[in-house]
PDB file of C-alpha atoms and ligand atoms in Angstrom:
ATOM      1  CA  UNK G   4     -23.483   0.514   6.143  1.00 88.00           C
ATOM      2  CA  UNK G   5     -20.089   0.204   4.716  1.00 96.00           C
ATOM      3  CA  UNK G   6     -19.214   0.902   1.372  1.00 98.00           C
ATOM      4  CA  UNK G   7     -17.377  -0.980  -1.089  1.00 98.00           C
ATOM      5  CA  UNK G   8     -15.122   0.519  -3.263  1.00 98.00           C
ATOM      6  CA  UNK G   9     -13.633  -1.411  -6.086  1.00 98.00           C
ATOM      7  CA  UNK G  10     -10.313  -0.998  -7.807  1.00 98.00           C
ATOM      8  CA  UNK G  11     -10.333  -0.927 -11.665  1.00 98.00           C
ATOM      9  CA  UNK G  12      -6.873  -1.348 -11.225  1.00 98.00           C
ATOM     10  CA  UNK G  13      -7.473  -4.859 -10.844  1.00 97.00           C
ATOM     11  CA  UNK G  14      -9.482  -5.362 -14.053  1.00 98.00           C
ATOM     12  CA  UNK G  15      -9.137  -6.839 -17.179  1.00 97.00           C
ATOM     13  CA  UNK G  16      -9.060  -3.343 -19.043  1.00 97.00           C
ATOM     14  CA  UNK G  17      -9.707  -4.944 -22.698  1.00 98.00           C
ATOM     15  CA  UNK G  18     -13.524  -5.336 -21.018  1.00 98.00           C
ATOM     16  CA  UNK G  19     -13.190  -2.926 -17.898  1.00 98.00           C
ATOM     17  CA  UNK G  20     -17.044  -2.118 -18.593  1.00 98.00           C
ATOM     18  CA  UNK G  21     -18.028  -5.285 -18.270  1.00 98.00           C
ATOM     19  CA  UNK G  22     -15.841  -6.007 -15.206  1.00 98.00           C
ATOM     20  CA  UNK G  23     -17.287  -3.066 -13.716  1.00 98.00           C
ATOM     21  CA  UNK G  24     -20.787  -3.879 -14.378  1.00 98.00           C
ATOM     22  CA  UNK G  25     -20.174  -7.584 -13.421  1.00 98.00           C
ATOM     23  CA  UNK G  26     -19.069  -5.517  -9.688  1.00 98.00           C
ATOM     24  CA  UNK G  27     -21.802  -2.882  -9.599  1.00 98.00           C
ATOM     25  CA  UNK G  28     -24.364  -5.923 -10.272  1.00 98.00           C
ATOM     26  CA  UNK G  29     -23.086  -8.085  -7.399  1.00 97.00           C
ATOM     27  CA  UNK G  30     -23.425  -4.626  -4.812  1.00 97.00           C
ATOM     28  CA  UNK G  31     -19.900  -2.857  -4.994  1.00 98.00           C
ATOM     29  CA  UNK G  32     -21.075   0.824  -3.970  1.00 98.00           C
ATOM     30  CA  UNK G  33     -18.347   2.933  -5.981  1.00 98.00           C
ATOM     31  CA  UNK G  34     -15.456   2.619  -8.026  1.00 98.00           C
ATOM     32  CA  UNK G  35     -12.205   3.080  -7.451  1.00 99.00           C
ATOM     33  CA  UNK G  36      -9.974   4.566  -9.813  1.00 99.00           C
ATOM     34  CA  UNK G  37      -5.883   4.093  -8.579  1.00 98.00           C
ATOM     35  CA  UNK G  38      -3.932   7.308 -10.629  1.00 98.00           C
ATOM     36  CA  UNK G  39      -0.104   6.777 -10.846  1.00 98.00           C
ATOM     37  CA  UNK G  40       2.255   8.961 -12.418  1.00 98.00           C
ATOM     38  CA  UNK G  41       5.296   6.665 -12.416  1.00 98.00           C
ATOM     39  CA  UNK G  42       6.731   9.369  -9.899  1.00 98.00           C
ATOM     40  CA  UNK G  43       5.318   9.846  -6.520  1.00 98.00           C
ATOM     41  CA  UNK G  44       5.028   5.786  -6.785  1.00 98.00           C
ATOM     42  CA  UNK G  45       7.340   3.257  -8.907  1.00 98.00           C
ATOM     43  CA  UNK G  46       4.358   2.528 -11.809  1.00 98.00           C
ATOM     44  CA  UNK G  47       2.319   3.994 -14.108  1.00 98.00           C
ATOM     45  CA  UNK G  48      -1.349   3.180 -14.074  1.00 98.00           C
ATOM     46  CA  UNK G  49      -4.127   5.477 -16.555  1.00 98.00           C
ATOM     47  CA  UNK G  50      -5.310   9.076 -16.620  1.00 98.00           C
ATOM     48  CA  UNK G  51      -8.342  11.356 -17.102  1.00 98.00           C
ATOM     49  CA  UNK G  52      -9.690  10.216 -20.574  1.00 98.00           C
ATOM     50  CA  UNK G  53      -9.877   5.847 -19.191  1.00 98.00           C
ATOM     51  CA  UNK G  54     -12.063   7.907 -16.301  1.00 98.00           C
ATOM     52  CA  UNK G  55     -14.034   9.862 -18.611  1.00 98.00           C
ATOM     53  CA  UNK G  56     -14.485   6.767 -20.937  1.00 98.00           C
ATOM     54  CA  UNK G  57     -15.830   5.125 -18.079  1.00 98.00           C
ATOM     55  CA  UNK G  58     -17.908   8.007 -16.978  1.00 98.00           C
ATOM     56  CA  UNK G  59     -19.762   8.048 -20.602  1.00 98.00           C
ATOM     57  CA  UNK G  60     -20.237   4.399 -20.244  1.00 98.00           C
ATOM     58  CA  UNK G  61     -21.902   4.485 -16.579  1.00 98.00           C
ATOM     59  CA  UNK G  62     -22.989   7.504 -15.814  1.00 98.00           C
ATOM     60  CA  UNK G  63     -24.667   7.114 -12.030  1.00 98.00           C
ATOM     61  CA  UNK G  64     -21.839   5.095 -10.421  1.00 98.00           C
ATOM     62  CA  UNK G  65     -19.601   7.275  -7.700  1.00 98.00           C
ATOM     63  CA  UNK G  66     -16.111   7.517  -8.933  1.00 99.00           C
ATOM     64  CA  UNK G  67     -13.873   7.186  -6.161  1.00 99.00           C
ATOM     65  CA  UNK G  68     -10.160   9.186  -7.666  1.00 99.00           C
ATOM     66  CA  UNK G  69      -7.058   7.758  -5.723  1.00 99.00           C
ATOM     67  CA  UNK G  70      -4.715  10.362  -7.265  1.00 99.00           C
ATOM     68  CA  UNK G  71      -0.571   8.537  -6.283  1.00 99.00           C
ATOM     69  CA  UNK G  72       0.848  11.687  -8.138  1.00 98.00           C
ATOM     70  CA  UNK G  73       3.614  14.412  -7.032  1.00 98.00           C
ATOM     71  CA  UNK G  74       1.627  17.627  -8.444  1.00 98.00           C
ATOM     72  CA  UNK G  75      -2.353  16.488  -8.052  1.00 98.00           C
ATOM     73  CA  UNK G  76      -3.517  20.259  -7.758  1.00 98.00           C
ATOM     74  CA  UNK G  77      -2.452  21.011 -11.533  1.00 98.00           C
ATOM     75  CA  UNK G  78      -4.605  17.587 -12.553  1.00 98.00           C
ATOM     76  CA  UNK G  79      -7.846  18.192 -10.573  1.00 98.00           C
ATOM     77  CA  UNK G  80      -9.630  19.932 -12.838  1.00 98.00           C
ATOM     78  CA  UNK G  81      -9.279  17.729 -15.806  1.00 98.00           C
ATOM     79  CA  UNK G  82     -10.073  14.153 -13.431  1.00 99.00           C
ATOM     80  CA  UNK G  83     -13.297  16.385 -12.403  1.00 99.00           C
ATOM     81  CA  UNK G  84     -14.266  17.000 -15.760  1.00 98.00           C
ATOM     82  CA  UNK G  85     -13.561  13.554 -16.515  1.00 99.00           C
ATOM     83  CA  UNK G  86     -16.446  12.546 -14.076  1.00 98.00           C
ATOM     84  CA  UNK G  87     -14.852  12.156 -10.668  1.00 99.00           C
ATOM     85  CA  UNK G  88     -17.138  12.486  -7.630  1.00 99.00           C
ATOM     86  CA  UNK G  89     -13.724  12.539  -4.864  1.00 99.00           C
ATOM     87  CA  UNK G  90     -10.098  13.159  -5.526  1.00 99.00           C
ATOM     88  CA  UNK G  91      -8.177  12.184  -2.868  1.00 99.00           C
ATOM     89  CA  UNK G  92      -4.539  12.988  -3.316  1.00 99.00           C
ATOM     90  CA  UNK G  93      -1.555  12.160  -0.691  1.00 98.00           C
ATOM     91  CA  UNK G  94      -0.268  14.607   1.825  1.00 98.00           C
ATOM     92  CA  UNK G  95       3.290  13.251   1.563  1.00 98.00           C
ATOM     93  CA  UNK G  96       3.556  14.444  -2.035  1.00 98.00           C
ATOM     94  CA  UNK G  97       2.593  18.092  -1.085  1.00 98.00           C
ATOM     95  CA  UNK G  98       3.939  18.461   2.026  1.00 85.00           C
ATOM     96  CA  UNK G  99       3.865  22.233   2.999  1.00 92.00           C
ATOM     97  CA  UNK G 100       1.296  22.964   0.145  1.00 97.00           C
ATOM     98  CA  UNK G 101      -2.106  20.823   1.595  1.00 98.00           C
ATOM     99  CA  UNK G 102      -4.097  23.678   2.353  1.00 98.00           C
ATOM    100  CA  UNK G 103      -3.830  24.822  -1.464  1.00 98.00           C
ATOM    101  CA  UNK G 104      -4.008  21.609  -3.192  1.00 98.00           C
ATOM    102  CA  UNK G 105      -7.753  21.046  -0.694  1.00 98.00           C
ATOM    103  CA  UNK G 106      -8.772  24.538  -2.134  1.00 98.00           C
ATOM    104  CA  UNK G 107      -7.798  23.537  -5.855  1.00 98.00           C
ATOM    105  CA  UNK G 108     -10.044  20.667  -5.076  1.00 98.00           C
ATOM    106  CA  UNK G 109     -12.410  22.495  -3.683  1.00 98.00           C
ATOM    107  CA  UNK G 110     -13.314  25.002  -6.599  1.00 98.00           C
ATOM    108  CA  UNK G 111     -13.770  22.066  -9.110  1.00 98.00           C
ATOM    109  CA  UNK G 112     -16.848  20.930  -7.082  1.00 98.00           C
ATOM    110  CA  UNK G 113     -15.263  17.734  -6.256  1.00 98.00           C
ATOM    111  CA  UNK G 114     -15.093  16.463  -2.524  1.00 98.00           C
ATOM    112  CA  UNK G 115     -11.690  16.416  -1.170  1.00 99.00           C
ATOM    113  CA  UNK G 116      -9.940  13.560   0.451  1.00 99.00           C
ATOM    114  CA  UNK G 117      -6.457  13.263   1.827  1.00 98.00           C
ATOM    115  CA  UNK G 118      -4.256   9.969   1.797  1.00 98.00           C
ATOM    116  CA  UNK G 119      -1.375   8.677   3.943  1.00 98.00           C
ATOM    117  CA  UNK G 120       1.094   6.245   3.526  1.00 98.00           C
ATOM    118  CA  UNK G 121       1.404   3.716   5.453  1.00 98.00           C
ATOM    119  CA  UNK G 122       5.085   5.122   7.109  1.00 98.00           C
ATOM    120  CA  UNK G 123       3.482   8.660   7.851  1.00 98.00           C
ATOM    121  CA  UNK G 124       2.108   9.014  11.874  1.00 98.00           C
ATOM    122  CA  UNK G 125      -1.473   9.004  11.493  1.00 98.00           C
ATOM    123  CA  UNK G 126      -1.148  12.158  13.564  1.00 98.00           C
ATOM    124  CA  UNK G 127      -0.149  13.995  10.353  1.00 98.00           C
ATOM    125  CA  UNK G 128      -3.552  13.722   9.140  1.00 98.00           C
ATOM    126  CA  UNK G 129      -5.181  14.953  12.616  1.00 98.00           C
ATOM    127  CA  UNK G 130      -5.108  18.332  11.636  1.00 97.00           C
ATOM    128  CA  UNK G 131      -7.384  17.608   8.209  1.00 98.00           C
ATOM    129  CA  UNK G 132     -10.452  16.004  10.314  1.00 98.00           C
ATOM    130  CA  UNK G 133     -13.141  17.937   9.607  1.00 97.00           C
ATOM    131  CA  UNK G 134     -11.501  19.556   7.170  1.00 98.00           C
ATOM    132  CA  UNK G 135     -11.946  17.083   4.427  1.00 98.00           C
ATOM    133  CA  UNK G 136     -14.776  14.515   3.383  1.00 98.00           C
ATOM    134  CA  UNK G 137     -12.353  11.198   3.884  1.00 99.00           C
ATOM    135  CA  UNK G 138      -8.987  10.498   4.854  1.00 99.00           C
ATOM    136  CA  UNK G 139      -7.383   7.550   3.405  1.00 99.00           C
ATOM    137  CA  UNK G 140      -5.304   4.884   5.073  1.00 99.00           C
ATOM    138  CA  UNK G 141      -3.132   3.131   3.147  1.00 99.00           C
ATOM    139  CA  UNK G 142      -2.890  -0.751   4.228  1.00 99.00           C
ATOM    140  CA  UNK G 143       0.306  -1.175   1.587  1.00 98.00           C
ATOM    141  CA  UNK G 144       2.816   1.028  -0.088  1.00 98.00           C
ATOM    142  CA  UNK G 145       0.788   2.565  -3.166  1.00 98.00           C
ATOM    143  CA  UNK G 146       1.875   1.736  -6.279  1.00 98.00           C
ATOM    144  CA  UNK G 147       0.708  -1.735  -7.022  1.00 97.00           C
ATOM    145  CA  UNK G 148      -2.661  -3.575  -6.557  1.00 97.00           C
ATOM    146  CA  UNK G 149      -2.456  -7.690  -5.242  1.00 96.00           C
ATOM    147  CA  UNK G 150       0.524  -6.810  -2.289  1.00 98.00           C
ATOM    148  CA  UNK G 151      -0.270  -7.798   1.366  1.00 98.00           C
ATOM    149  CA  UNK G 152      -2.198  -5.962   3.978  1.00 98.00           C
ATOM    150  CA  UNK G 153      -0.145  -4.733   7.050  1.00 98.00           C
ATOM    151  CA  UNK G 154      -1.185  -5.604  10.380  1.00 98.00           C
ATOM    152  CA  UNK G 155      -0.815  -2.251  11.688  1.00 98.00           C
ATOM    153  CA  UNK G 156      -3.313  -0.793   9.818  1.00 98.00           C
ATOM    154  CA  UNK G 157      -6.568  -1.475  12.036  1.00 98.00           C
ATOM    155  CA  UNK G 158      -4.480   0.186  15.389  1.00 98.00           C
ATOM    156  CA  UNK G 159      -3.751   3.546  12.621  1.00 99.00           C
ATOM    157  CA  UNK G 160      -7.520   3.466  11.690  1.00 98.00           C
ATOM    158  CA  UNK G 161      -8.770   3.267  15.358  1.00 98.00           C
ATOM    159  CA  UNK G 162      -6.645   6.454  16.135  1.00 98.00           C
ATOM    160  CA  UNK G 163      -8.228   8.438  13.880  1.00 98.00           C
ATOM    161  CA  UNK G 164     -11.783   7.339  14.353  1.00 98.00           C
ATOM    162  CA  UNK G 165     -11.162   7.931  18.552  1.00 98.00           C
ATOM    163  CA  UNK G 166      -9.703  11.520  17.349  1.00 98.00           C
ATOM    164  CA  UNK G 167     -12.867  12.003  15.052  1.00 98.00           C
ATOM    165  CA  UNK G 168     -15.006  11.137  17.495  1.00 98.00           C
ATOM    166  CA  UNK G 169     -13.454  13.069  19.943  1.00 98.00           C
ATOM    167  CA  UNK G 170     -13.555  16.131  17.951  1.00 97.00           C
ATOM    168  CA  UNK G 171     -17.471  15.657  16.705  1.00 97.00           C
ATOM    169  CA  UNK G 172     -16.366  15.761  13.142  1.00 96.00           C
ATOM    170  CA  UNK G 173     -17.835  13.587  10.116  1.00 95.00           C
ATOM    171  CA  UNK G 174     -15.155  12.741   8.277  1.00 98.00           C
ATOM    172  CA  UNK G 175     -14.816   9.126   6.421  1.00 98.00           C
ATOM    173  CA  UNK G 176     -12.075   6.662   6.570  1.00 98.00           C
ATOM    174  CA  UNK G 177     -11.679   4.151   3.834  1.00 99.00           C
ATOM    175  CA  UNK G 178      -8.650   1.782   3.765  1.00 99.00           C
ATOM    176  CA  UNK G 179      -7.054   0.984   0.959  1.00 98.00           C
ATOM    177  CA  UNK G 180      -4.683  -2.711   0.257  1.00 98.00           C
ATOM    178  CA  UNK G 181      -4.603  -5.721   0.577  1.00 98.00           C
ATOM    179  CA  UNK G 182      -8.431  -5.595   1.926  1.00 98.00           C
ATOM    180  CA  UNK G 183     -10.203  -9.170   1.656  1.00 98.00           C
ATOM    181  CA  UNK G 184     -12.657 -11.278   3.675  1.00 98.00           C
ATOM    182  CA  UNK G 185     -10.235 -11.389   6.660  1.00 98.00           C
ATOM    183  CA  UNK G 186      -8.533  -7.721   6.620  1.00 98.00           C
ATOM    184  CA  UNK G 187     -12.213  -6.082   5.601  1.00 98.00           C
ATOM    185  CA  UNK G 188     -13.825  -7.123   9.050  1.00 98.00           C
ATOM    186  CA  UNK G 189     -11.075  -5.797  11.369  1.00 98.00           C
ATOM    187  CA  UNK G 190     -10.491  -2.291   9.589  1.00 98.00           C
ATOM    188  CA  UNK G 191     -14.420  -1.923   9.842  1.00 98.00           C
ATOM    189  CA  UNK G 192     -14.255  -2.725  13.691  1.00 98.00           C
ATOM    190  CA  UNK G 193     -11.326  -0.267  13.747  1.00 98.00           C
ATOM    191  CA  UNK G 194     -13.678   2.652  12.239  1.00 98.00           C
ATOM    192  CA  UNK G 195     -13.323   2.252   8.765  1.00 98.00           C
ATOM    193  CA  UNK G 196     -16.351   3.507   6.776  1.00 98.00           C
ATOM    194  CA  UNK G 197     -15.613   2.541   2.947  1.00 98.00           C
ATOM    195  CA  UNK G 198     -13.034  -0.412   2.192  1.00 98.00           C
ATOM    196  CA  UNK G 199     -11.417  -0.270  -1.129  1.00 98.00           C
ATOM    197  CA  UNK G 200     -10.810  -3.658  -2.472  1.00 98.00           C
ATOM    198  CA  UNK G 201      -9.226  -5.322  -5.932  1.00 98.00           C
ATOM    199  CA  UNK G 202      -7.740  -8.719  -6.591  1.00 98.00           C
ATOM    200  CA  UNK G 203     -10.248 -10.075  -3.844  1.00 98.00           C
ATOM    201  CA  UNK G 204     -13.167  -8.723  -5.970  1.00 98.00           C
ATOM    202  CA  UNK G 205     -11.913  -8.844  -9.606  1.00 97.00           C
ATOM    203  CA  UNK G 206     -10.254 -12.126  -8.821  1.00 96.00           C
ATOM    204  CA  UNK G 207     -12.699 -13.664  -7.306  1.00 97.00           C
ATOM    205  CA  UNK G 208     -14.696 -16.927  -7.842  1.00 95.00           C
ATOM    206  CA  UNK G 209     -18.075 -15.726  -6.269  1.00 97.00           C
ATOM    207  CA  UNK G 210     -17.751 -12.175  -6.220  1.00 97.00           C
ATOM    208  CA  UNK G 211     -21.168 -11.485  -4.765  1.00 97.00           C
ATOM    209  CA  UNK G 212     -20.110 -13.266  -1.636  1.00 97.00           C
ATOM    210  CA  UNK G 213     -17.340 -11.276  -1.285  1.00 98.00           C
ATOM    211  CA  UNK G 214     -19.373  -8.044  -1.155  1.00 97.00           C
ATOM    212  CA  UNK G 215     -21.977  -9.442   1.322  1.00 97.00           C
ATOM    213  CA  UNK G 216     -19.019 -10.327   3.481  1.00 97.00           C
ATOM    214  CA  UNK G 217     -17.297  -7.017   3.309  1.00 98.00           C
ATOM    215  CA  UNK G 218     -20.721  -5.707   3.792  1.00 97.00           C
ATOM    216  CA  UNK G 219     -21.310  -7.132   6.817  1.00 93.00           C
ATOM    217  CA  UNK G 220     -23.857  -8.922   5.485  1.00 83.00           C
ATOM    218  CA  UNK G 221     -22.798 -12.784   5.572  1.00 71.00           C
TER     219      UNK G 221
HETATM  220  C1  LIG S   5      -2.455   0.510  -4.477  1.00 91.60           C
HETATM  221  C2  LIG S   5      -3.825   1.004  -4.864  1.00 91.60           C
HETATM  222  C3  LIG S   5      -4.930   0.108  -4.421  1.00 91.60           C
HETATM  223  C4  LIG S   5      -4.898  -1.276  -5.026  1.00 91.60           C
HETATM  224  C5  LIG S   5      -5.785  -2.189  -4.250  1.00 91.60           C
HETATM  225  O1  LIG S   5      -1.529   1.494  -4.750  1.00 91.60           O
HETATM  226  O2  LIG S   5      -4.056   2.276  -4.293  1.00 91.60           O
HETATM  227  O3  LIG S   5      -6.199   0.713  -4.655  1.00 91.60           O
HETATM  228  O4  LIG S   5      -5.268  -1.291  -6.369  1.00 91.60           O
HETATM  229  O5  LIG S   5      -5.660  -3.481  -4.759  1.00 91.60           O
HETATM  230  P1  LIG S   5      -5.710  -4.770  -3.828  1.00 91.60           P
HETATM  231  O6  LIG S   5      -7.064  -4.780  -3.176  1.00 91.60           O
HETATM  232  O7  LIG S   5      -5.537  -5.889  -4.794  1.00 91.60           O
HETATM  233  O8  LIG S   5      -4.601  -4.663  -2.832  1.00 91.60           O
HETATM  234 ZN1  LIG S   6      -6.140   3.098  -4.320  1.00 91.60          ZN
END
């Protein structure tokens, strides 16, 4: 079934344990933790000790690490002693240095995911099937939560689920923007495995519908 990640970057953070628990009690799957360093995107967001707070507080939930930073192989270690399960850092801030940054990853026990923006060819990420546990799709420039999904996102997400398939691999796609009752449904059709979501969860009036829709469930 699909999984439901949700963004903390759409809580109130005076009470983010509640929030979260309010989430995890309604059927979100993970958490989603949005890293930015104010440089590889325009905003600032938390670091490793909000993660490891919130690691202490729930201990058995999946933390899902979106790391938006320019240099995420020196920062690995301390978001996977903070309690991350997945750090998925951006290929467009390392460019020529991927394989290095996955094996950084790698050798903190964390599983490794890769992200692309939503101006980079999906082909860029071809080569990482396979390689990685999830690649993410971005359905809005990272950088702030509450912006508006792009259409083009469920065509980029069918690519790469035709080219996994093709190539026998199990890698995951989750999407990540702008995902809501409407958008949800067609990047699932398109392939999508986990869907990241965070005003339309945290915001919501009857968050427990919300999951049973994304889940499929409704
Ligand atoms: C954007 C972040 C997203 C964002 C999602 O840079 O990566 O995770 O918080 O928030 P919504 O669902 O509100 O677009
Ligand atoms: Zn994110």
């Amino acid at each position: 079934m699909t999984k439901i990640a949700a963004s903390i970057l759409s809580a109130d953070f005076a009470n983010l344990q509640h929030d979260c628990t309010r989430l995890l009690d309604e059927g979100v799957d993970l958490l989603h933790i949005d890293v930015m360093d104010g440089h590889f995107v325009p905003n600032i967001s938390y670091g490793a000790p909000v993660l490891k707070c919130l690691h202490e507080a729930l201990p058995d939930v999946y933390y899902d690490v979106h790391l938006m930073i320019s240099d995420p192989a020196r920062y690995a270690a301390d978001f996977a002693k903070a309690g991350a399960n997945l750090l998925t850092f951006h290929l467009e801030a390392v460019r020529d240095t991927a394989e290095e940054v996955i094996a950084a990853i790698r050798a903190t026990g964390c599983q490794v995911g890769i992200s692309i923006r939503p101006g980079t060819p999906v082909e860029a990420a071809f080569p990482y099937l396979g390689v990685v546990d999830l690649i993410l799709v971005m359905s809005v420039e990272p950088g702030f939560g509450g912006q508006k999904f792009l259409p083009a996102t469920p065509q980029r997400l069918a690519a790469l689920d035709a080219e996994r398939k093709r190539r026998g691999c199990t890698t995951l796609l989750e999407v990540d923007g702008g995902i809501n009752t409407e958008t949800g449904p067609l990047c699932v059709q398109a392939g999508a495995d986990w869907l990241v979501a965070g005003n339309s969860l945290f915001r919501a009036q009857d968050p427990a519908a919300v999951v049973r829709q994304l889940h499929g469930q409704a």
